[in-house]
Structure formats: C-alpha cells, structure tokens
Amino acid sequence: MAIKKKALISGVTGQDGSFLAELLLKKGYEVHGIIRRASTFNTSRIDHIFQDLHADKKMFHLHHGDLADANTIRRLIQKIEPDEIFNLGAQSHVRVSFDIPEYTANVTGLGTLRVLEAIKDYGESGGKKKIKFYQASSSELFGSTPPPQNEQSPFHPRSPYACAKAFAYHTTVNYREAYGIFACNGILYNHESVRRGETFVTRKITRGVARIAAGLDKKLYLGNLDARRDWGYAPEYMEAAWLMLQQAKPSDYVIGTGESHSVREFVIAAFAAAGIDNWKKYVEFDKRYLRPTEVNDLYADTRKARRVLKWKAKTKFKDLVKIMVAHDMKKHGIDSVKK
Ligand code: NAP
Ligand code: GDD
C-alpha cells in the first residue's frame, strides 16, 4: 500500500488554504492546518471538510499556531513531520499593510523565515523526512515593473505587504541555495472565488452588486477604478501550487491568466451579470480606498508554468465574475445571472 503523504498548511482558514486542503484530501493526503485562536469562529471556509472527515477516519487535523510564534511552528513541524509544507498564512491585505506595516513584516515576511528555520533545524537534527516547502509569493512583488511580468522580471514592491513578500521570496531562494531545501516560490497573480475575503475588490464588488439587487444597499464605494489586475480562479491556482512541489527540482513560477482587466471592467461586468443597467448610478468614489503607492497593471507571462508544470488557467474573466455574482445573489434568494 502506498504511504500517505502528510501536508502542513499555514493559512488553512483562508481562501487558498481551504481550496488546497480540499485538493490534498482528494489526493489522499493527511492534511494538517494551522489556525489562529480567535474569540469568534474562524473556520467557516473549512467547516464542511472538517465535519465530513470527523465522522470517518481522521485525515484533516487542525492545530493552534501563529506565524509570529516560532516555538509553536517548530514544535508542529517536529511532531507532524510533514512531507510538504504550504506557507499560505499572511496578513494578505495590501491596503491594510500601510496601516500595520510592522505586523505585516513580522507575519508575512519573518513568518516565512520562521518556517524555513524550523525545516532546516528539523533536517540538521536528524529528521527523516526531506520536507518540501511552498511559499505563497505574489505578483505584488513586481509592483511598478511594466507587464507582462515573468520569473526574470525585476521586483519593485509598492507596499509594506509587497516588501514583506519580497523578503519571504528571497529567503525561500536563499534556503534552497544554502541548505538544499526543496523550496519553491509560487508567484501568483490575483485569484478569486466565492470564498474570497469580502474586503478585496472583486468580492466587495460582487457582494455590493448583490446587495443593491436585493434592495439592501443604494451605493457601492470604491477607490481607484483604473488599476488593472490579472484575475484568475483560485481553485485552479492551488493545483499549480501542488504541482510545483511534485517536480524533480525546486524552482519559482509565475502563475496567472495572462490577461489584465481594470477594476472598472470588473464593476461593469458584475452589474451586467446582475441585470442592473447604469452602474454609474450606484458606484461612488471614496478616497479611503486609495493606497499611498498603487500598483497600476499586472499580468503574467506564464510560459514557464505551461512548459514545466503543464498548467494553464481555464476560467476566463467573464465567467469568474458570473460565478461570484451568482453566488452572492443566491444568498439573497436571487437566482438569475445574465448570460
Ligand atoms: P486570506 O484569505 O487572507 O488568508 C490568509 C490566511 O492567513 C488566513 O488563514 C489567516 O488566518 C492566516 N493568517 C493571518 N495572519 C496569520 C498569522 N499571524 N499566523 C498564522 N496565520 C495567519 O489569503 P488568500 O487569498 O487565501 O492568500 C493565501 C496566501 O497567498 C497569502 O499569503 C497571500 O498573501 C498570498 N497570495 C494571495 C493571492 C490572491 O490573489 N489570493 C495572490 C498572491 C499571493 P485567519 O483566517 O485567522 O485570518
Ligand atoms: N480592496 C479594495 N477595495 N481595492 C480597491 C477598491 C476597494 O474599495 N477600489 C479600488 N481598488 C483597487 C486597488 O487599489 C487595487 O489596485 C485593486 O483594486 C485590487 O485590490 P485588492 O482586491 O485589494 O487586491 P490587491 O491586488 O491589492 O492584492 C491581492 O492580490 C495580490 C496578488 O497580486 C491580495 O490578494 C494580495 O494578498 C495578493 O498578493
């Protein structure tokens, strides 16, 4: 019988962590996730898999921990002895990182170092597994570098979040080169889904449109409508993350759709999907959503991922918008989404 692989996921309660946990469980992994202690429930994205598996043989385990707490990270790695670690945990909101830069650097930047140090020490103290490591890097690293960006494009981070991710990216490469750790950076462009946090622009728009359609809100307040992003569908991106750790050699990969659209185009598509004419009547500008330094345009040159991983984004922009609008409308009992 094949030996089951074990995976450890930081950020398992987030959008990506929940999709990755589902994917790995389907592949027969024993999955361990790190969750933060909170005064309210924070497991809504993973409750469905936790309950299903609880009744059966337990393949999904949750552990309290925090990327700011090196001792616990180290203890978990020594106890679980995972084959693969996916470091998805982060203070992941770019706008918020300007308000809490030090915390963001600690968790999003130093958090990665803490995990890599624990992997290194595990190996050096005779640990029997050669643990593979995935770092959730970001297209925000490219910042003001003109698109399309690929693995060779220079980084020009434009926020405390992106600076922290740049530290984490380089630390990952350094631990690969210095200690021979199988460590990969997935440089992922924006990816969205019905589980996307409600303060990221796509979900804020689809949720807002649904509330306007249901008569609950009159306005949707947004910042810069001119920014352009390469928006893909999150579950597909977690397949790419997994593929990176299945290759013969560790490397870094850019993952995206290869197309960019403006926030305005997303707004127009979302109102159209909801069957609401004249979006301008509902959308208001609010300067609080602007960033001190903006990233204007990101889209990926994904040739390496296609060639090496045989991975390609499938869900197109318009379909992504419809999936998200349909989900948010359904919450208010509205079933129809325009073709
Ligand atoms: P998300 O929904 O914001 O999830 C972030 C996860 O990190 C949550 O589980 C959160 O826990 C956890 N977390 C936050 N602070 C932590 C801490 N101090 N210690 C341990 N865990 C902590 O983000 P996502 O969209 O799934 O993204 C996953 C990763 O990919 C992040 O690192 C993000 O920066 C990166 N990324 C995302 C995208 C994208 O478009 N989605 C693109 C490129 C890179 P709580 O649930 O308790 O808050
Ligand atoms: N959040 C938000 N809210 N963004 C707005 C708003 C608003 O009301 N109005 C306009 N925007 C613009 C932002 O200025 C930005 O240019 C764009 O919409 C996208 O913002 P977000 O959805 O917050 O995502 P992000 O691109 O800053 O960051 C996301 O993608 C990165 C990958 O490129 C996050 O998921 C990061 O964690 C991830 O690394």
GROMACS .gro file of C-alpha atoms and ligand atoms in nm:
model
  426
    1MET     CA    1   0.000   0.000   0.000
    2ALA     CA    2   0.131   0.347  -0.093
    3ILE     CA    3   0.243   0.553   0.206
    4LYS     CA    4   0.016   0.852   0.250
    5LYS     CA    5   0.180   1.190   0.226
    6LYS     CA    6   0.132   1.444   0.501
    7ALA     CA    7   0.094   1.814   0.432
    8LEU     CA    8   0.102   2.108   0.669
    9ILE     CA    9  -0.077   2.426   0.563
   10SER     CA   10  -0.040   2.766   0.727
   11GLY     CA   11  -0.335   2.990   0.643
   12VAL     CA   12  -0.570   2.692   0.610
   13THR     CA   13  -0.870   2.907   0.712
   14GLY     CA   14  -0.811   3.150   0.421
   15GLN     CA   15  -0.945   3.135   0.068
   16ASP     CA   16  -0.648   2.944  -0.073
   17GLY     CA   17  -0.590   2.728   0.232
   18SER     CA   18  -0.944   2.595   0.214
   19PHE     CA   19  -0.914   2.503  -0.155
   20LEU     CA   20  -0.572   2.350  -0.105
   21ALA     CA   21  -0.692   2.140   0.190
   22GLU     CA   22  -0.979   2.007  -0.025
   23LEU     CA   23  -0.743   1.929  -0.312
   24LEU     CA   24  -0.490   1.747  -0.096
   25LEU     CA   25  -0.757   1.546   0.085
   26LYS     CA   26  -0.892   1.437  -0.255
   27LYS     CA   27  -0.541   1.324  -0.346
   28GLY     CA   28  -0.527   1.109  -0.033
   29TYR     CA   29  -0.301   1.329   0.181
   30GLU     CA   30  -0.327   1.355   0.555
   31VAL     CA   31  -0.373   1.729   0.594
   32HIS     CA   32  -0.271   1.938   0.894
   33GLY     CA   33  -0.368   2.303   0.915
   34ILE     CA   34  -0.253   2.581   1.145
   35ILE     CA   35  -0.531   2.802   1.278
   36ARG     CA   36  -0.518   3.111   1.493
   37ARG     CA   37  -0.706   3.125   1.816
   38ALA     CA   38  -0.991   3.373   1.774
   39SER     CA   39  -1.272   3.487   2.001
   40THR     CA   40  -1.521   3.406   1.725
   41PHE     CA   41  -1.534   3.107   1.490
   42ASN     CA   42  -1.286   3.149   1.203
   43THR     CA   43  -1.322   2.814   1.030
   44SER     CA   44  -1.625   2.882   0.808
   45ARG     CA   45  -1.428   2.806   0.488
   46ILE     CA   46  -1.320   2.463   0.612
   47ASP     CA   47  -1.609   2.353   0.832
   48HIS     CA   48  -1.753   2.135   0.554
   49ILE     CA   49  -1.436   1.927   0.520
   50PHE     CA   50  -1.370   1.915   0.890
   51GLN     CA   51  -1.714   1.775   0.967
   52ASP     CA   52  -1.720   1.525   0.680
   53LEU     CA   53  -1.389   1.379   0.781
   54HIS     CA   54  -1.451   1.386   1.150
   55ALA     CA   55  -1.711   1.116   1.115
   56ASP     CA   56  -1.480   0.896   0.910
   57LYS     CA   57  -1.109   0.821   0.954
   58LYS     CA   58  -0.945   1.144   1.053
   59MET     CA   59  -0.741   1.284   0.767
   60PHE     CA   60  -0.781   1.652   0.847
   61HIS     CA   61  -0.630   1.795   1.162
   62LEU     CA   62  -0.622   2.149   1.294
   63HIS     CA   63  -0.358   2.289   1.529
   64HIS     CA   64  -0.342   2.624   1.702
   65GLY     CA   65  -0.042   2.828   1.598
   66ASP     CA   66   0.072   3.161   1.464
   67LEU     CA   67   0.341   3.262   1.218
   68ALA     CA   68   0.463   3.513   1.477
   69ASP     CA   69   0.531   3.226   1.720
   70ALA     CA   70   0.845   3.035   1.618
   71ASN     CA   71   0.826   2.785   1.904
   72THR     CA   72   0.488   2.653   1.804
   73ILE     CA   73   0.578   2.635   1.435
   74ARG     CA   74   0.891   2.437   1.522
   75ARG     CA   75   0.702   2.204   1.758
   76LEU     CA   76   0.432   2.137   1.499
   77ILE     CA   77   0.684   2.053   1.228
   78GLN     CA   78   0.873   1.818   1.460
   79LYS     CA   79   0.553   1.649   1.576
   80ILE     CA   80   0.376   1.616   1.240
   81GLU     CA   81   0.683   1.552   1.022
   82PRO     CA   82   0.505   1.663   0.704
   83ASP     CA   83   0.630   1.574   0.356
   84GLU     CA   84   0.517   1.911   0.225
   85ILE     CA   85   0.458   2.250   0.386
   86PHE     CA   86   0.248   2.514   0.214
   87ASN     CA   87   0.309   2.855   0.371
   88LEU     CA   88  -0.009   3.044   0.281
   89GLY     CA   89  -0.056   3.232   0.609
   90ALA     CA   90  -0.011   3.608   0.584
   91GLN     CA   91  -0.151   3.948   0.663
   92SER     CA   92  -0.257   3.948   0.299
   93HIS     CA   93  -0.434   4.282   0.252
   94VAL     CA   94  -0.224   4.537   0.063
   95ARG     CA   95  -0.418   4.847   0.177
   96VAL     CA   96  -0.417   4.730   0.539
   97SER     CA   97  -0.040   4.675   0.525
   98PHE     CA   98   0.005   5.055   0.508
   99ASP     CA   99  -0.179   5.081   0.843
  100ILE     CA  100   0.003   4.791   1.014
  101PRO     CA  101   0.339   4.768   0.837
  102GLU     CA  102   0.539   4.624   1.127
  103TYR     CA  103   0.286   4.349   1.194
  104THR     CA  104   0.273   4.272   0.822
  105ALA     CA  105   0.653   4.245   0.803
  106ASN     CA  106   0.653   4.018   1.108
  107VAL     CA  107   0.389   3.774   0.987
  108THR     CA  108   0.415   3.793   0.607
  109GLY     CA  109   0.793   3.834   0.596
  110LEU     CA  110   0.952   3.691   0.911
  111GLY     CA  111   0.683   3.421   0.934
  112THR     CA  112   0.836   3.259   0.626
  113LEU     CA  113   1.183   3.269   0.783
  114ARG     CA  114   1.048   3.102   1.097
  115VAL     CA  115   0.903   2.811   0.896
  116LEU     CA  116   1.222   2.770   0.691
  117GLU     CA  117   1.441   2.780   1.003
  118ALA     CA  118   1.227   2.508   1.159
  119ILE     CA  119   1.259   2.294   0.843
  120LYS     CA  120   1.636   2.345   0.839
  121ASP     CA  121   1.673   2.256   1.207
  122TYR     CA  122   1.449   1.953   1.165
  123GLY     CA  123   1.679   1.824   0.887
  124GLU     CA  124   2.001   1.907   1.073
  125SER     CA  125   1.883   1.732   1.389
  126GLY     CA  126   1.836   1.405   1.201
  127GLY     CA  127   1.472   1.438   1.094
  128LYS     CA  128   1.396   1.156   0.848
  129LYS     CA  129   1.177   1.348   0.601
  130LYS     CA  130   1.316   1.578   0.332
  131ILE     CA  131   1.042   1.836   0.380
  132LYS     CA  132   0.938   2.031   0.070
  133PHE     CA  133   0.831   2.393   0.108
  134TYR     CA  134   0.594   2.613  -0.091
  135GLN     CA  135   0.596   2.990  -0.039
  136ALA     CA  136   0.287   3.191  -0.137
  137SER     CA  137   0.467   3.466  -0.325
  138SER     CA  138   0.278   3.736  -0.505
  139SER     CA  139   0.263   3.933  -0.828
  140GLU     CA  140   0.269   4.238  -0.596
  141LEU     CA  141   0.646   4.180  -0.594
  142PHE     CA  142   0.659   4.327  -0.944
  143GLY     CA  143   0.481   4.645  -0.834
  144SER     CA  144   0.566   4.911  -1.088
  145THR     CA  145   0.756   4.683  -1.329
  146PRO     CA  146   0.564   4.703  -1.658
  147PRO     CA  147   0.366   4.393  -1.765
  148PRO     CA  148   0.378   4.120  -1.876
  149GLN     CA  149   0.598   4.001  -1.590
  150ASN     CA  150   0.776   3.667  -1.570
  151GLU     CA  151   1.028   3.489  -1.346
  152GLN     CA  152   1.308   3.716  -1.474
  153SER     CA  153   1.128   4.049  -1.427
  154PRO     CA  154   1.270   4.283  -1.164
  155PHE     CA  155   1.082   4.337  -0.839
  156HIS     CA  156   0.968   4.684  -0.740
  157PRO     CA  157   0.745   4.640  -0.434
  158ARG     CA  158   0.496   4.923  -0.371
  159SER     CA  159   0.359   4.844  -0.025
  160PRO     CA  160   0.471   4.711   0.313
  161TYR     CA  161   0.291   4.389   0.213
  162ALA     CA  162   0.495   4.358  -0.107
  163CYS     CA  163   0.819   4.442   0.079
  164ALA     CA  164   0.744   4.166   0.330
  165LYS     CA  165   0.670   3.923   0.044
  166ALA     CA  166   0.999   4.025  -0.121
  167PHE     CA  167   1.186   3.931   0.199
  168ALA     CA  168   0.999   3.600   0.208
  169TYR     CA  169   1.068   3.533  -0.161
  170HIS     CA  170   1.444   3.590  -0.128
  171THR     CA  171   1.462   3.394   0.198
  172THR     CA  172   1.299   3.099   0.022
  173VAL     CA  173   1.554   3.114  -0.262
  174ASN     CA  174   1.839   3.153  -0.011
  175TYR     CA  175   1.736   2.848   0.195
  176ARG     CA  176   1.712   2.645  -0.125
  177GLU     CA  177   2.064   2.750  -0.231
  178ALA     CA  178   2.228   2.749   0.112
  179TYR     CA  179   2.077   2.437   0.268
  180GLY     CA  180   1.946   2.238  -0.028
  181ILE     CA  181   1.585   2.263   0.089
  182PHE     CA  182   1.328   2.181  -0.181
  183ALA     CA  183   1.170   2.526  -0.164
  184CYS     CA  184   0.957   2.691  -0.433
  185ASN     CA  185   0.802   3.032  -0.479
  186GLY     CA  186   0.464   3.039  -0.647
  187ILE     CA  187   0.439   3.398  -0.774
  188LEU     CA  188   0.064   3.405  -0.802
  189TYR     CA  189  -0.139   3.680  -0.964
  190ASN     CA  190  -0.476   3.774  -0.812
  191HIS     CA  191  -0.708   3.477  -0.784
  192GLU     CA  192  -1.063   3.498  -0.668
  193SER     CA  193  -1.362   3.281  -0.584
  194VAL     CA  194  -1.682   3.278  -0.384
  195ARG     CA  195  -1.459   3.231  -0.077
  196ARG     CA  196  -1.260   3.550  -0.141
  197GLY     CA  197  -1.242   3.781   0.160
  198GLU     CA  198  -1.510   4.050   0.141
  199THR     CA  199  -1.270   4.347   0.152
  200PHE     CA  200  -1.075   4.250  -0.162
  201VAL     CA  201  -1.208   4.443  -0.457
  202THR     CA  202  -1.367   4.161  -0.660
  203ARG     CA  203  -1.568   4.020  -0.373
  204LYS     CA  204  -1.651   4.366  -0.244
  205ILE     CA  205  -1.799   4.441  -0.586
  206THR     CA  206  -1.994   4.115  -0.632
  207ARG     CA  207  -2.127   4.134  -0.275
  208GLY     CA  208  -2.217   4.500  -0.319
  209VAL     CA  209  -2.392   4.438  -0.651
  210ALA     CA  210  -2.595   4.155  -0.495
  211ARG     CA  211  -2.697   4.375  -0.202
  212ILE     CA  212  -2.804   4.651  -0.445
  213ALA     CA  213  -3.002   4.394  -0.648
  214ALA     CA  214  -3.170   4.280  -0.326
  215GLY     CA  215  -3.257   4.639  -0.231
  216LEU     CA  216  -3.033   4.631   0.080
  217ASP     CA  217  -2.780   4.893  -0.033
  218LYS     CA  218  -2.806   5.200  -0.254
  219LYS     CA  219  -2.434   5.261  -0.320
  220LEU     CA  220  -2.105   5.083  -0.364
  221TYR     CA  221  -1.800   5.286  -0.251
  222LEU     CA  222  -1.472   5.213  -0.428
  223GLY     CA  223  -1.126   5.363  -0.480
  224ASN     CA  224  -0.913   5.350  -0.795
  225LEU     CA  225  -1.115   5.207  -1.085
  226ASP     CA  226  -0.824   5.233  -1.330
  227ALA     CA  227  -0.598   4.972  -1.166
  228ARG     CA  228  -0.560   4.659  -1.378
  229ARG     CA  229  -0.517   4.305  -1.248
  230ASP     CA  230  -0.477   3.955  -1.389
  231TRP     CA  231  -0.770   3.783  -1.217
  232GLY     CA  232  -0.796   3.404  -1.220
  233TYR     CA  233  -0.996   3.136  -1.039
  234ALA     CA  234  -0.849   3.032  -0.702
  235PRO     CA  235  -0.903   2.651  -0.703
  236GLU     CA  236  -0.704   2.619  -1.027
  237TYR     CA  237  -0.416   2.812  -0.869
  238MET     CA  238  -0.388   2.568  -0.581
  239GLU     CA  239  -0.342   2.286  -0.833
  240ALA     CA  240  -0.044   2.484  -0.968
  241ALA     CA  241   0.097   2.525  -0.614
  242TRP     CA  242   0.077   2.150  -0.559
  243LEU     CA  243   0.236   2.075  -0.898
  244MET     CA  244   0.542   2.287  -0.808
  245LEU     CA  245   0.626   2.051  -0.523
  246GLN     CA  246   0.586   1.742  -0.745
  247GLN     CA  247   0.864   1.839  -0.988
  248ALA     CA  248   1.209   1.680  -0.990
  249LYS     CA  249   1.376   2.010  -0.896
  250PRO     CA  250   1.262   2.310  -0.692
  251SER     CA  251   1.207   2.635  -0.880
  252ASP     CA  252   0.997   2.953  -0.888
  253TYR     CA  253   0.695   3.001  -1.113
  254VAL     CA  254   0.470   3.283  -1.225
  255ILE     CA  255   0.101   3.180  -1.224
  256GLY     CA  256  -0.175   3.387  -1.385
  257THR     CA  257  -0.413   3.402  -1.681
  258GLY     CA  258  -0.201   3.633  -1.899
  259GLU     CA  259  -0.479   3.896  -1.931
  260SER     CA  260  -0.543   4.209  -1.732
  261HIS     CA  261  -0.871   4.393  -1.676
  262SER     CA  262  -0.941   4.715  -1.492
  263VAL     CA  263  -1.142   4.741  -1.172
  264ARG     CA  264  -1.390   4.942  -1.381
  265GLU     CA  265  -1.429   4.650  -1.625
  266PHE     CA  266  -1.496   4.421  -1.327
  267VAL     CA  267  -1.763   4.662  -1.199
  268ILE     CA  268  -1.930   4.682  -1.540
  269ALA     CA  269  -1.927   4.302  -1.584
  270ALA     CA  270  -2.066   4.246  -1.233
  271PHE     CA  271  -2.358   4.491  -1.271
  272ALA     CA  272  -2.430   4.343  -1.615
  273ALA     CA  273  -2.432   3.989  -1.473
  274ALA     CA  274  -2.685   4.103  -1.212
  275GLY     CA  275  -2.901   4.258  -1.485
  276ILE     CA  276  -2.864   4.612  -1.344
  277ASP     CA  277  -2.832   4.893  -1.601
  278ASN     CA  278  -2.640   5.214  -1.543
  279TRP     CA  279  -2.373   5.108  -1.291
  280LYS     CA  280  -2.262   5.472  -1.260
  281LYS     CA  281  -2.579   5.546  -1.064
  282TYR     CA  282  -2.461   5.315  -0.785
  283VAL     CA  283  -2.082   5.348  -0.770
  284GLU     CA  284  -1.926   5.628  -0.563
  285PHE     CA  285  -1.562   5.717  -0.514
  286ASP     CA  286  -1.418   5.708  -0.162
  287LYS     CA  287  -1.059   5.817  -0.116
  288ARG     CA  288  -1.011   5.595   0.189
  289TYR     CA  289  -0.969   5.302  -0.051
  290LEU     CA  290  -0.672   5.461  -0.230
  291ARG     CA  291  -0.320   5.344  -0.146
  292PRO     CA  292  -0.021   5.576  -0.089
  293THR     CA  293   0.154   5.391  -0.373
  294GLU     CA  294  -0.055   5.197  -0.624
  295VAL     CA  295   0.026   4.904  -0.850
  296ASN     CA  296  -0.121   5.002  -1.185
  297ASP     CA  297  -0.104   4.698  -1.408
  298LEU     CA  298  -0.016   4.334  -1.358
  299TYR     CA  299  -0.044   4.043  -1.597
  300ALA     CA  300   0.153   3.727  -1.621
  301ASP     CA  301   0.379   3.577  -1.883
  302THR     CA  302   0.307   3.215  -1.790
  303ARG     CA  303   0.525   3.034  -2.043
  304LYS     CA  304   0.735   2.859  -1.778
  305ALA     CA  305   0.431   2.723  -1.590
  306ARG     CA  306   0.283   2.597  -1.917
  307ARG     CA  307   0.607   2.436  -2.028
  308VAL     CA  308   0.723   2.280  -1.700
  309LEU     CA  309   0.408   2.230  -1.492
  310LYS     CA  310   0.174   2.181  -1.793
  311TRP     CA  311  -0.053   2.423  -1.608
  312LYS     CA  312  -0.280   2.678  -1.772
  313ALA     CA  313  -0.564   2.892  -1.629
  314LYS     CA  314  -0.903   2.770  -1.751
  315THR     CA  315  -1.165   3.008  -1.609
  316LYS     CA  316  -1.196   3.330  -1.806
  317PHE     CA  317  -1.260   3.676  -1.663
  318LYS     CA  318  -1.632   3.699  -1.758
  319ASP     CA  319  -1.703   3.352  -1.619
  320LEU     CA  320  -1.522   3.432  -1.294
  321VAL     CA  321  -1.736   3.744  -1.249
  322LYS     CA  322  -2.054   3.542  -1.313
  323ILE     CA  323  -1.958   3.267  -1.068
  324MET     CA  324  -1.903   3.525  -0.795
  325VAL     CA  325  -2.211   3.737  -0.870
  326ALA     CA  326  -2.434   3.427  -0.891
  327HIS     CA  327  -2.312   3.309  -0.552
  328ASP     CA  328  -2.366   3.644  -0.382
  329MET     CA  329  -2.708   3.695  -0.543
  330LYS     CA  330  -2.819   3.349  -0.432
  331LYS     CA  331  -2.755   3.445  -0.072
  332HIS     CA  332  -3.042   3.693  -0.113
  333GLY     CA  333  -3.262   3.439  -0.288
  334ILE     CA  334  -3.197   3.583  -0.636
  335ASP     CA  335  -3.122   3.305  -0.882
  336SER     CA  336  -3.081   3.472  -1.219
  337VAL     CA  337  -2.748   3.581  -1.362
  338LYS     CA  338  -2.742   3.728  -1.714
  339LYS     CA  339  -2.561   3.522  -1.979
  340NAP     P1  340  -0.650   3.511   0.302
  340NAP     O1  341  -0.783   3.462   0.258
  340NAP     O2  342  -0.636   3.648   0.356
  340NAP     O3  343  -0.594   3.407   0.411
  340NAP     C1  344  -0.482   3.435   0.489
  340NAP     C2  345  -0.463   3.323   0.588
  340NAP     O4  346  -0.350   3.355   0.671
  340NAP     C3  347  -0.583   3.304   0.683
  340NAP     O5  348  -0.598   3.168   0.712
  340NAP     C4  349  -0.537   3.379   0.807
  340NAP     O6  350  -0.598   3.334   0.926
  340NAP     C5  351  -0.389   3.340   0.807
  340NAP     N1  352  -0.308   3.426   0.892
  340NAP     C6  353  -0.311   3.561   0.902
  340NAP     N2  354  -0.224   3.601   0.996
  340NAP     C7  355  -0.165   3.490   1.046
  340NAP     C8  356  -0.071   3.465   1.148
  340NAP     N3  357  -0.018   3.566   1.220
  340NAP     N4  358  -0.032   3.338   1.172
  340NAP     C9  359  -0.088   3.235   1.104
  340NAP     N5  360  -0.179   3.251   1.007
  340NAP    C10  361  -0.219   3.378   0.979
  340NAP     O7  362  -0.544   3.499   0.183
  340NAP     P2  363  -0.551   3.409   0.050
  340NAP     O8  364  -0.615   3.490  -0.057
  340NAP     O9  365  -0.603   3.275   0.083
  340NAP    O10  366  -0.397   3.402   0.013
  340NAP    C11  367  -0.314   3.297   0.062
  340NAP    C12  368  -0.168   3.340   0.054
  340NAP    O11  369  -0.134   3.368  -0.081
  340NAP    C13  370  -0.134   3.466   0.133
  340NAP    O12  371  -0.002   3.452   0.179
  340NAP    C14  372  -0.140   3.577   0.029
  340NAP    O13  373  -0.058   3.684   0.067
  340NAP    C15  374  -0.086   3.502  -0.092
  340NAP     N6  375  -0.133   3.548  -0.223
  340NAP    C16  376  -0.266   3.559  -0.248
  340NAP    C17  377  -0.309   3.597  -0.374
  340NAP    C18  378  -0.456   3.608  -0.405
  340NAP    O14  379  -0.488   3.670  -0.508
  340NAP     N7  380  -0.544   3.549  -0.328
  340NAP    C19  381  -0.215   3.621  -0.475
  340NAP    C20  382  -0.080   3.608  -0.446
  340NAP    C21  383  -0.038   3.570  -0.320
  340NAP     P3  384  -0.742   3.394   0.974
  340NAP    O15  385  -0.844   3.320   0.893
  340NAP    O16  386  -0.743   3.361   1.118
  340NAP    O17  387  -0.740   3.541   0.944
  341GDD     N1  388  -0.958   4.629  -0.172
  341GDD     C1  389  -1.002   4.728  -0.249
  341GDD     N2  390  -1.115   4.796  -0.211
  341GDD     N3  391  -0.936   4.757  -0.364
  341GDD     C2  392  -0.986   4.857  -0.442
  341GDD     C3  393  -1.101   4.929  -0.408
  341GDD     C4  394  -1.168   4.898  -0.286
  341GDD     O1  395  -1.269   4.957  -0.250
  341GDD     N4  396  -1.126   5.018  -0.507
  341GDD     C5  397  -1.030   5.002  -0.599
  341GDD     N5  398  -0.944   4.904  -0.560
  341GDD     C6  399  -0.824   4.863  -0.633
  341GDD     C7  400  -0.696   4.864  -0.550
  341GDD     O2  401  -0.643   4.995  -0.540
  341GDD     C8  402  -0.608   4.768  -0.631
  341GDD     O3  403  -0.543   4.839  -0.734
  341GDD     C9  404  -0.709   4.671  -0.693
  341GDD     O4  405  -0.838   4.727  -0.672
  341GDD    C10  406  -0.704   4.531  -0.633
  341GDD     O5  407  -0.713   4.542  -0.493
  341GDD     P1  408  -0.735   4.413  -0.399
  341GDD     O6  409  -0.852   4.336  -0.444
  341GDD     O7  410  -0.733   4.462  -0.258
  341GDD     O8  411  -0.609   4.321  -0.432
  341GDD     P2  412  -0.454   4.353  -0.448
  341GDD     O9  413  -0.421   4.339  -0.593
  341GDD    O10  414  -0.415   4.478  -0.379
  341GDD    O11  415  -0.388   4.233  -0.365
  341GDD    C11  416  -0.437   4.100  -0.381
  341GDD    O12  417  -0.366   4.036  -0.486
  341GDD    C12  418  -0.224   4.019  -0.461
  341GDD    C13  419  -0.164   3.949  -0.584
  341GDD    O13  420  -0.135   4.042  -0.683
  341GDD    C14  421  -0.420   4.028  -0.247
  341GDD    O14  422  -0.483   3.902  -0.255
  341GDD    C15  423  -0.273   4.006  -0.215
  341GDD    O15  424  -0.263   3.923  -0.099
  341GDD    C16  425  -0.206   3.936  -0.335
  341GDD    O16  426  -0.069   3.916  -0.310
   0.00000   0.00000   0.00000
